[in-house]
Amino acid sequence: MHLGHLQAARFANEMLGRPVHLILAPRPQLRTNCATSYSDRWEMLKLACQSDPALIPFDFEQSVPGPTHTIVTLKHLRQSTKENFVWIIGSDVLTKVHLWYRAEELSDWLSFLVFVRPDYMEIKQPLGFTLADNAFELSERPGLIYTSTRPMLDLSASMIRLLRSEGKDIKSLVTASVYDYIISKHMYEPKDSC
């Protein structure tokens, strides 16, 4: 959980005018295995959000048995809320939406707020989605997509792990509490060459 994630979540909170729930995927389907345990990632998420009441760590998917898929999560969440779902993603993730489980159904369930990553400037609209004129529209109905024009930090979790594994400082890239947690747990440290 780095400062780029927090910046996007805070921008989303401002743009949508409502709290932002940050969900960890316990078993991501389109990524290689996570470099850290779910419990460590959950602790870092809680630490990163602790100073901002508008950012709510949400571990719903941990309670879902088997593989976790966005469409399944949305159907479970629909049982407890009538609000429209706005999924906040980076433009890098947007390029893979067509690979998501039952991707053709997503436009019936959610709208996307997209933040442009510097290395993924081209925005391709997912099948079934239409462009919104502003972020507030996303809360009104599913099937919309809005791309923020706010500049984002050029950060990624993989870059932070790489820097740490090379013995480089990451203190300016994460919150102080997350940094202390990483240091105390000896996470992502360089491996001995012996």
C-alpha positions as YAML, in Angstrom:
chain: A
units: angstrom
residues:
- id: 1
  name: MET
  ca: [0.00, 0.00, 0.00]
- id: 2
  name: HIS
  ca: [1.90, 3.04, -1.27]
- id: 3
  name: LEU
  ca: [1.35, 6.76, -1.61]
- id: 4
  name: GLY
  ca: [0.08, 6.37, -5.17]
- id: 5
  name: HIS
  ca: [-2.79, 4.18, -3.92]
- id: 6
  name: LEU
  ca: [-3.61, 6.71, -1.20]
- id: 7
  name: GLN
  ca: [-3.49, 9.64, -3.62]
- id: 8
  name: ALA
  ca: [-5.96, 7.92, -5.98]
- id: 9
  name: ALA
  ca: [-8.27, 6.98, -3.10]
- id: 10
  name: ARG
  ca: [-8.29, 10.54, -1.74]
- id: 11
  name: PHE
  ca: [-8.93, 11.98, -5.21]
- id: 12
  name: ALA
  ca: [-11.79, 9.50, -5.63]
- id: 13
  name: ASN
  ca: [-13.24, 10.54, -2.28]
- id: 14
  name: GLU
  ca: [-13.20, 14.19, -3.38]
- id: 15
  name: MET
  ca: [-14.59, 13.45, -6.84]
- id: 16
  name: LEU
  ca: [-17.38, 11.12, -5.72]
- id: 17
  name: GLY
  ca: [-18.23, 12.86, -2.46]
- id: 18
  name: ARG
  ca: [-18.37, 9.63, -0.48]
- id: 19
  name: PRO
  ca: [-16.04, 7.36, 1.52]
- id: 20
  name: VAL
  ca: [-13.83, 4.95, -0.38]
- id: 21
  name: HIS
  ca: [-13.64, 1.28, 0.61]
- id: 22
  name: LEU
  ca: [-10.28, -0.29, -0.19]
- id: 23
  name: ILE
  ca: [-10.57, -4.00, -0.88]
- id: 24
  name: LEU
  ca: [-7.70, -6.48, -0.88]
- id: 25
  name: ALA
  ca: [-7.95, -9.42, -3.24]
- id: 26
  name: PRO
  ca: [-6.91, -12.42, -1.13]
- id: 27
  name: ARG
  ca: [-6.34, -14.61, -4.19]
- id: 28
  name: PRO
  ca: [-5.87, -12.39, -7.28]
- id: 29
  name: GLN
  ca: [-6.67, -14.30, -10.46]
- id: 30
  name: LEU
  ca: [-4.74, -12.27, -13.04]
- id: 31
  name: ARG
  ca: [-1.55, -11.70, -11.08]
- id: 32
  name: THR
  ca: [1.32, -13.88, -10.03]
- id: 33
  name: ASN
  ca: [1.30, -14.97, -6.40]
- id: 34
  name: CYS
  ca: [1.53, -12.12, -3.93]
- id: 35
  name: ALA
  ca: [4.97, -11.46, -2.46]
- id: 36
  name: THR
  ca: [3.48, -11.20, 1.04]
- id: 37
  name: SER
  ca: [0.77, -12.90, 3.02]
- id: 38
  name: TYR
  ca: [-2.79, -11.64, 3.07]
- id: 39
  name: SER
  ca: [-2.46, -10.85, 6.79]
- id: 40
  name: ASP
  ca: [0.60, -8.64, 6.17]
- id: 41
  name: ARG
  ca: [-1.11, -6.86, 3.27]
- id: 42
  name: TRP
  ca: [-4.23, -6.36, 5.42]
- id: 43
  name: GLU
  ca: [-2.17, -4.87, 8.27]
- id: 44
  name: MET
  ca: [-0.42, -2.48, 5.87]
- id: 45
  name: LEU
  ca: [-3.76, -1.41, 4.37]
- id: 46
  name: LYS
  ca: [-5.18, -0.65, 7.83]
- id: 47
  name: LEU
  ca: [-2.05, 1.30, 8.77]
- id: 48
  name: ALA
  ca: [-2.11, 3.30, 5.54]
- id: 49
  name: CYS
  ca: [-5.76, 4.31, 6.06]
- id: 50
  name: GLN
  ca: [-5.66, 4.99, 9.79]
- id: 51
  name: SER
  ca: [-5.22, 8.77, 9.51]
- id: 52
  name: ASP
  ca: [-8.02, 9.34, 6.98]
- id: 53
  name: PRO
  ca: [-11.60, 8.46, 8.01]
- id: 54
  name: ALA
  ca: [-12.76, 8.72, 4.37]
- id: 55
  name: LEU
  ca: [-10.62, 5.67, 3.49]
- id: 56
  name: ILE
  ca: [-12.08, 2.45, 4.82]
- id: 57
  name: PRO
  ca: [-10.11, -0.82, 4.75]
- id: 58
  name: PHE
  ca: [-12.55, -3.53, 3.71]
- id: 59
  name: ASP
  ca: [-11.71, -7.24, 3.95]
- id: 60
  name: PHE
  ca: [-14.96, -8.61, 2.54]
- id: 61
  name: GLU
  ca: [-13.29, -10.84, -0.06]
- id: 62
  name: GLN
  ca: [-11.30, -12.68, 2.61]
- id: 63
  name: SER
  ca: [-14.55, -14.31, 3.76]
- id: 64
  name: VAL
  ca: [-15.40, -15.56, 0.25]
- id: 65
  name: PRO
  ca: [-14.35, -19.19, -0.26]
- id: 66
  name: GLY
  ca: [-12.37, -20.14, -3.35]
- id: 67
  name: PRO
  ca: [-11.24, -17.74, -6.08]
- id: 68
  name: THR
  ca: [-12.40, -14.15, -5.76]
- id: 69
  name: HIS
  ca: [-13.96, -12.43, -8.73]
- id: 70
  name: THR
  ca: [-15.29, -8.87, -8.92]
- id: 71
  name: ILE
  ca: [-18.68, -9.93, -10.29]
- id: 72
  name: VAL
  ca: [-19.19, -12.40, -7.43]
- id: 73
  name: THR
  ca: [-18.13, -9.82, -4.85]
- id: 74
  name: LEU
  ca: [-20.59, -7.31, -6.31]
- id: 75
  name: LYS
  ca: [-23.46, -9.80, -6.14]
- id: 76
  name: HIS
  ca: [-22.68, -10.49, -2.47]
- id: 77
  name: LEU
  ca: [-22.40, -6.79, -1.66]
- id: 78
  name: ARG
  ca: [-25.69, -6.03, -3.41]
- id: 79
  name: GLN
  ca: [-27.45, -7.92, -0.61]
- id: 80
  name: SER
  ca: [-26.47, -5.18, 1.86]
- id: 81
  name: THR
  ca: [-26.63, -1.96, -0.18]
- id: 82
  name: LYS
  ca: [-28.59, -0.35, -2.99]
- id: 83
  name: GLU
  ca: [-25.87, 2.18, -3.82]
- id: 84
  name: ASN
  ca: [-24.30, 2.01, -7.25]
- id: 85
  name: PHE
  ca: [-20.83, 0.49, -7.20]
- id: 86
  name: VAL
  ca: [-17.94, 2.58, -8.50]
- id: 87
  name: TRP
  ca: [-14.77, 0.55, -8.99]
- id: 88
  name: ILE
  ca: [-11.62, 2.69, -8.83]
- id: 89
  name: ILE
  ca: [-8.80, 1.39, -10.99]
- id: 90
  name: GLY
  ca: [-5.64, 2.49, -12.74]
- id: 91
  name: SER
  ca: [-5.39, 2.63, -16.51]
- id: 92
  name: ASP
  ca: [-3.03, -0.37, -16.35]
- id: 93
  name: VAL
  ca: [-5.81, -2.49, -14.81]
- id: 94
  name: LEU
  ca: [-8.34, -1.16, -17.32]
- id: 95
  name: THR
  ca: [-6.35, -2.84, -20.11]
- id: 96
  name: LYS
  ca: [-7.14, -6.21, -18.51]
- id: 97
  name: VAL
  ca: [-10.84, -5.76, -17.67]
- id: 98
  name: HIS
  ca: [-11.84, -7.86, -20.69]
- id: 99
  name: LEU
  ca: [-10.02, -10.81, -19.03]
- id: 100
  name: TRP
  ca: [-12.02, -10.59, -15.80]
- id: 101
  name: TYR
  ca: [-14.38, -13.39, -14.94]
- id: 102
  name: ARG
  ca: [-17.75, -12.78, -16.68]
- id: 103
  name: ALA
  ca: [-16.47, -9.40, -17.92]
- id: 104
  name: GLU
  ca: [-19.48, -9.02, -20.21]
- id: 105
  name: GLU
  ca: [-21.72, -8.62, -17.12]
- id: 106
  name: LEU
  ca: [-19.70, -5.91, -15.40]
- id: 107
  name: SER
  ca: [-21.51, -2.98, -17.05]
- id: 108
  name: ASP
  ca: [-24.73, -4.17, -15.37]
- id: 109
  name: TRP
  ca: [-23.13, -3.99, -11.94]
- id: 110
  name: LEU
  ca: [-20.61, -1.15, -11.70]
- id: 111
  name: SER
  ca: [-19.11, 1.99, -13.14]
- id: 112
  name: PHE
  ca: [-15.37, 2.67, -13.39]
- id: 113
  name: LEU
  ca: [-13.40, 5.66, -12.17]
- id: 114
  name: VAL
  ca: [-10.03, 5.41, -13.93]
- id: 115
  name: PHE
  ca: [-6.79, 7.10, -12.93]
- id: 116
  name: VAL
  ca: [-4.19, 7.30, -15.68]
- id: 117
  name: ARG
  ca: [-0.83, 5.76, -14.90]
- id: 118
  name: PRO
  ca: [2.10, 7.44, -16.67]
- id: 119
  name: ASP
  ca: [3.08, 4.22, -18.46]
- id: 120
  name: TYR
  ca: [-0.53, 3.45, -19.57]
- id: 121
  name: MET
  ca: [-1.76, 6.68, -21.18]
- id: 122
  name: GLU
  ca: [-4.10, 5.13, -23.76]
- id: 123
  name: ILE
  ca: [-7.61, 4.52, -22.43]
- id: 124
  name: LYS
  ca: [-9.65, 1.81, -24.13]
- id: 125
  name: GLN
  ca: [-13.32, 1.72, -23.18]
- id: 126
  name: PRO
  ca: [-14.45, -1.73, -21.98]
- id: 127
  name: LEU
  ca: [-17.27, -3.43, -23.87]
- id: 128
  name: GLY
  ca: [-20.70, -2.33, -22.63]
- id: 129
  name: PHE
  ca: [-19.52, 0.87, -20.95]
- id: 130
  name: THR
  ca: [-20.28, 4.45, -22.01]
- id: 131
  name: LEU
  ca: [-18.36, 7.59, -21.15]
- id: 132
  name: ALA
  ca: [-19.56, 9.80, -18.32]
- id: 133
  name: ASP
  ca: [-19.20, 13.59, -18.46]
- id: 134
  name: ASN
  ca: [-18.14, 13.82, -14.82]
- id: 135
  name: ALA
  ca: [-17.31, 11.60, -11.86]
- id: 136
  name: PHE
  ca: [-20.58, 12.31, -10.02]
- id: 137
  name: GLU
  ca: [-22.52, 10.50, -12.77]
- id: 138
  name: LEU
  ca: [-20.78, 7.25, -11.81]
- id: 139
  name: SER
  ca: [-22.83, 7.04, -8.62]
- id: 140
  name: GLU
  ca: [-26.11, 7.31, -10.51]
- id: 141
  name: ARG
  ca: [-26.05, 4.11, -12.57]
- id: 142
  name: PRO
  ca: [-23.80, 1.25, -13.68]
- id: 143
  name: GLY
  ca: [-22.14, 0.95, -17.08]
- id: 144
  name: LEU
  ca: [-20.30, 4.27, -17.05]
- id: 145
  name: ILE
  ca: [-16.62, 5.07, -17.19]
- id: 146
  name: TYR
  ca: [-14.92, 8.31, -16.27]
- id: 147
  name: THR
  ca: [-11.21, 9.00, -16.67]
- id: 148
  name: SER
  ca: [-9.68, 11.45, -14.22]
- id: 149
  name: THR
  ca: [-7.32, 14.09, -15.61]
- id: 150
  name: ARG
  ca: [-5.49, 14.49, -12.31]
- id: 151
  name: PRO
  ca: [-1.78, 13.63, -12.58]
- id: 152
  name: MET
  ca: [-0.83, 10.50, -10.66]
- id: 153
  name: LEU
  ca: [2.35, 9.50, -8.91]
- id: 154
  name: ASP
  ca: [4.52, 7.16, -10.94]
- id: 155
  name: LEU
  ca: [4.56, 4.39, -8.33]
- id: 156
  name: SER
  ca: [3.79, 0.70, -8.26]
- id: 157
  name: ALA
  ca: [3.95, -1.97, -5.57]
- id: 158
  name: SER
  ca: [6.30, -4.05, -7.73]
- id: 159
  name: MET
  ca: [8.66, -1.07, -8.07]
- id: 160
  name: ILE
  ca: [8.71, -0.61, -4.29]
- id: 161
  name: ARG
  ca: [9.41, -4.31, -3.72]
- id: 162
  name: LEU
  ca: [12.23, -4.18, -6.28]
- id: 163
  name: LEU
  ca: [13.82, -1.09, -4.73]
- id: 164
  name: ARG
  ca: [13.69, -2.69, -1.28]
- id: 165
  name: SER
  ca: [15.15, -5.97, -2.58]
- id: 166
  name: GLU
  ca: [18.04, -3.94, -4.01]
- id: 167
  name: GLY
  ca: [18.64, -2.36, -0.60]
- id: 168
  name: LYS
  ca: [17.33, 1.06, -1.68]
- id: 169
  name: ASP
  ca: [15.27, 3.36, 0.53]
- id: 170
  name: ILE
  ca: [11.48, 3.38, 0.12]
- id: 171
  name: LYS
  ca: [10.65, 5.66, 3.06]
- id: 172
  name: SER
  ca: [9.30, 8.46, 0.83]
- id: 173
  name: LEU
  ca: [7.03, 6.07, -1.12]
- id: 174
  name: VAL
  ca: [4.82, 4.72, 1.69]
- id: 175
  name: THR
  ca: [3.31, 6.13, 4.89]
- id: 176
  name: ALA
  ca: [5.54, 6.17, 7.97]
- id: 177
  name: SER
  ca: [3.45, 3.45, 9.64]
- id: 178
  name: VAL
  ca: [3.63, 1.17, 6.59]
- id: 179
  name: TYR
  ca: [7.38, 1.79, 6.32]
- id: 180
  name: ASP
  ca: [7.86, 0.86, 10.00]
- id: 181
  name: TYR
  ca: [5.80, -2.30, 9.47]
- id: 182
  name: ILE
  ca: [7.87, -3.34, 6.43]
- id: 183
  name: ILE
  ca: [11.12, -2.73, 8.33]
- id: 184
  name: SER
  ca: [9.96, -4.53, 11.47]
- id: 185
  name: LYS
  ca: [8.91, -7.59, 9.44]
- id: 186
  name: HIS
  ca: [12.06, -7.56, 7.25]
- id: 187
  name: MET
  ca: [9.83, -7.58, 4.18]
- id: 188
  name: TYR
  ca: [11.24, -7.51, 0.64]
- id: 189
  name: GLU
  ca: [14.83, -7.40, 1.90]
- id: 190
  name: PRO
  ca: [17.75, -8.29, -0.36]
- id: 191
  name: LYS
  ca: [18.39, -12.02, -0.57]
- id: 192
  name: ASP
  ca: [21.85, -13.34, 0.32]
- id: 193
  name: SER
  ca: [23.82, -14.31, -2.76]
- id: 194
  name: CYS
  ca: [25.39, -17.34, -1.02]
...
